[in-house]
mmCIF file of C-alpha atoms in Angstrom:
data_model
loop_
_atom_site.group_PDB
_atom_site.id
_atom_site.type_symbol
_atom_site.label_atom_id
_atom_site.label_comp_id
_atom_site.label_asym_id
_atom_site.label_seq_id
_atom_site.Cartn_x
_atom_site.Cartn_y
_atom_site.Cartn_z
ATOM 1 C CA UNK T 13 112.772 16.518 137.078
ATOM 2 C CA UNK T 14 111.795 13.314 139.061
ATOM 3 C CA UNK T 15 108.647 12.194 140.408
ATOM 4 C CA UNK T 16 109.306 13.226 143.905
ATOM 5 C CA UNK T 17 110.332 17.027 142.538
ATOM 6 C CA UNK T 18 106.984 17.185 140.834
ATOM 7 C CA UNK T 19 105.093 16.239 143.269
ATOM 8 C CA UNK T 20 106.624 18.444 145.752
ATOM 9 C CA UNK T 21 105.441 21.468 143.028
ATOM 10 C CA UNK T 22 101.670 20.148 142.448
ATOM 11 C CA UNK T 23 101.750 20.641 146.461
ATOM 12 C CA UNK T 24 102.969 24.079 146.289
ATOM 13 C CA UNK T 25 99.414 24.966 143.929
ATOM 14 C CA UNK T 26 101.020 24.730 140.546
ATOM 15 C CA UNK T 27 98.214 22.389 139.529
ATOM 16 C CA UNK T 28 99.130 22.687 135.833
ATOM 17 C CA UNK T 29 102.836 22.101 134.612
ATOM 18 C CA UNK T 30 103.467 20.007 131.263
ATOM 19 C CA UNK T 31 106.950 18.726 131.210
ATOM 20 C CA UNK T 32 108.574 18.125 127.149
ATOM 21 C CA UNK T 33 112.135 17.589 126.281
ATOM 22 C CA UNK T 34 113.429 20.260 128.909
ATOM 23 C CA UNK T 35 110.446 22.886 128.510
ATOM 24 C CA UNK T 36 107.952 23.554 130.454
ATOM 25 C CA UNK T 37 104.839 25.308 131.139
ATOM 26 C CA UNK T 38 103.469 26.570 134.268
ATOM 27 C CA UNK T 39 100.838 28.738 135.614
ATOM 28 C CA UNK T 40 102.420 31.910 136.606
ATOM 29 C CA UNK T 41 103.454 32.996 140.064
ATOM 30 C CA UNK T 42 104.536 35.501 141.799
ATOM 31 C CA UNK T 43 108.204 35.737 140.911
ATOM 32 C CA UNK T 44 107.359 35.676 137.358
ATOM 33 C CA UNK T 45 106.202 39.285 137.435
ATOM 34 C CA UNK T 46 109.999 40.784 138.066
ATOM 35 C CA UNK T 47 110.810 39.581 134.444
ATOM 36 C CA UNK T 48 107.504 40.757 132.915
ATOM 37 C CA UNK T 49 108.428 44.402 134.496
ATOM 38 C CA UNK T 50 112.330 43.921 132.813
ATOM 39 C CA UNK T 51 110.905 42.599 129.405
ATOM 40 C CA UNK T 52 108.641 45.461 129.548
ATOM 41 C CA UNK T 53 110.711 48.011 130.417
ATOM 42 C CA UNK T 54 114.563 46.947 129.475
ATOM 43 C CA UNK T 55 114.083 44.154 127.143
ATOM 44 C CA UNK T 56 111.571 45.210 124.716
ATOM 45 C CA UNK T 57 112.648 44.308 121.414
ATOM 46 C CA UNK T 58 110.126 41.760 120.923
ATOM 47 C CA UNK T 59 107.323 44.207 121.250
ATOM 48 C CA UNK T 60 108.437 45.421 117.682
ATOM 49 C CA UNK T 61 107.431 41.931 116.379
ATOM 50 C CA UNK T 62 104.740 40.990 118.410
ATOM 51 C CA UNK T 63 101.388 43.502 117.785
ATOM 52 C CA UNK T 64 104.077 45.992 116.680
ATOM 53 C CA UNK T 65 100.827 48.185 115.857
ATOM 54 C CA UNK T 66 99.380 48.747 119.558
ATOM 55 C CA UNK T 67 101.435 50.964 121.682
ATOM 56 C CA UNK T 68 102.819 50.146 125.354
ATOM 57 C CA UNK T 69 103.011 52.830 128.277
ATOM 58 C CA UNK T 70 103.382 52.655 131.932
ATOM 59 C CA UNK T 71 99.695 51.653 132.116
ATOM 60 C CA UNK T 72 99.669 48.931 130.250
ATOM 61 C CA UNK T 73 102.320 47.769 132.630
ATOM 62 C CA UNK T 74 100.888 48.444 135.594
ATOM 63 C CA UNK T 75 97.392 46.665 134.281
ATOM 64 C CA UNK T 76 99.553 43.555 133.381
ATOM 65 C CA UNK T 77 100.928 43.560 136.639
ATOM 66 C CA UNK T 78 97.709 44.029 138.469
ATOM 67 C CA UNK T 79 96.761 41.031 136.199
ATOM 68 C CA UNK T 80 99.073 38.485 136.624
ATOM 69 C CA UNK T 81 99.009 39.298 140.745
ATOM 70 C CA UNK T 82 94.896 38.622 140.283
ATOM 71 C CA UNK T 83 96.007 35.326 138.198
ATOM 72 C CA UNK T 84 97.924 34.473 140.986
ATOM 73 C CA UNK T 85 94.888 34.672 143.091
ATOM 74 C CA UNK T 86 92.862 32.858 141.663
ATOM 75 C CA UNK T 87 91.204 29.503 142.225
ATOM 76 C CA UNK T 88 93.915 27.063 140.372
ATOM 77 C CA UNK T 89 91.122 24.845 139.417
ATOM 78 C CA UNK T 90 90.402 27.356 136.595
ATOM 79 C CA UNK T 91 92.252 26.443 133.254
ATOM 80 C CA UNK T 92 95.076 29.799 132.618
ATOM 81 C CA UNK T 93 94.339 31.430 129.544
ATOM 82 C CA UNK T 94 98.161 31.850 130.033
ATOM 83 C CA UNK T 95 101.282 29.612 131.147
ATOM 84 C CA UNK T 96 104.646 30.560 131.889
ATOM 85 C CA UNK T 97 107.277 29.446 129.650
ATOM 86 C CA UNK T 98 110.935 28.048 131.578
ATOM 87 C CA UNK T 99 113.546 25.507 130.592
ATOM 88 C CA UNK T 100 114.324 22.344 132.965
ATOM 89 C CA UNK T 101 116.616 24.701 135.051
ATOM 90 C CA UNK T 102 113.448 26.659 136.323
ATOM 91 C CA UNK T 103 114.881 29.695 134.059
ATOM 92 C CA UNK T 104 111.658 31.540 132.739
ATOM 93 C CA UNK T 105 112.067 32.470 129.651
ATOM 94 C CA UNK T 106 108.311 33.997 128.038
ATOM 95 C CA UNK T 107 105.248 32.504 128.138
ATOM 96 C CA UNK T 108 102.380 31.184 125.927
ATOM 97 C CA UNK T 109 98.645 32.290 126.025
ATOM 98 C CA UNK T 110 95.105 32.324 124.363
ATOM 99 C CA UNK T 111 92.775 35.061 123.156
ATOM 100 C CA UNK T 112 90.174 35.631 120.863
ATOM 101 C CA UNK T 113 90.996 37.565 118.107
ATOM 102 C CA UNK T 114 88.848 40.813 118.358
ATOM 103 C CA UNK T 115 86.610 39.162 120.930
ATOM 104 C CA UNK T 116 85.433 36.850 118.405
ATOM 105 C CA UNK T 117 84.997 33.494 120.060
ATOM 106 C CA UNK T 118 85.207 31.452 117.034
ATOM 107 C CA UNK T 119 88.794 32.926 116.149
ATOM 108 C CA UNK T 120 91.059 31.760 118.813
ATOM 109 C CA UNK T 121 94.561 32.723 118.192
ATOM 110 C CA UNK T 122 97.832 31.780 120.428
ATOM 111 C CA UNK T 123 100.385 33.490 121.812
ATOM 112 C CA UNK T 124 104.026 32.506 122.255
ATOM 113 C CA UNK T 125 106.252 35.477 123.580
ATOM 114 C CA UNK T 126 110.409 34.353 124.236
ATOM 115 C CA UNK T 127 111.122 38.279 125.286
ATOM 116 C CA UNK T 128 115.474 38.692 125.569
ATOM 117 C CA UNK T 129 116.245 35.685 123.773
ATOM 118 C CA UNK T 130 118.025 35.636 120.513
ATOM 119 C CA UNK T 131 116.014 33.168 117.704
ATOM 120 C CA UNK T 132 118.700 31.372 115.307
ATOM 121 C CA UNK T 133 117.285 29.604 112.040
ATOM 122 C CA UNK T 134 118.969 26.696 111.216
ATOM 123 C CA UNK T 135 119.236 25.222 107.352
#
């Protein structure tokens, strides 16, 4: 992505984007929320790994949507506690976020969710 590409984003509102060998992060928008409804709905496998102990239903996906719309919303000069996850082609792939582990503010944990995409170890 060149300088003139980026700049033409920051302008759109996406005040936060880090840009690493063809990976980047994003606050979400709009758009992203179609594949949050597929990877929680179609593409779930990766529900079984991540939290596999708390159970999804329909509200949970209707909070998250209400959510990420409100995220969406808000003033962008407030640090995400979430950023969207795409390659260099725009593709979004999952996303990476922050939480406190059982509200506990001095156990902050991270999240990194790749829903739908196959994980190869290499030797």
């Amino acid at each position: 992505m060149n300088a003139r590409t980026l700049s033409e984003r920051l302008e759109k509102g996406f005040l936060m984007m880090l840009i690493q060998d063809g990976i980047i992060l994003r606050q979400t928008k709009m758009e992203d929320i179609n594949d949050y409804i597929e990877w929680y709905t179609t593409k779930t496998e990766w529900m079984n790994w991540d939290a596999p102990w708390e159970q999804n239903n329909q509200n949970d996906l209707n909070n998250l949507v209400e959510h990420l719309k409100h995220q969406v919303s808000l003033n962008t000069s407030v640090v995400p506690k979430r950023l969207e996850i795409c390659l260099g082609s725009g593709t979004h792939i999952g996303w990476v976020n922050s939480y406190f582990i059982e509200s506990d503010e001095t156990k902050l944990a991270i999240g990194i969710n790749l829903p739908g995409k196959k994980i190869v170890v290499l030797d």
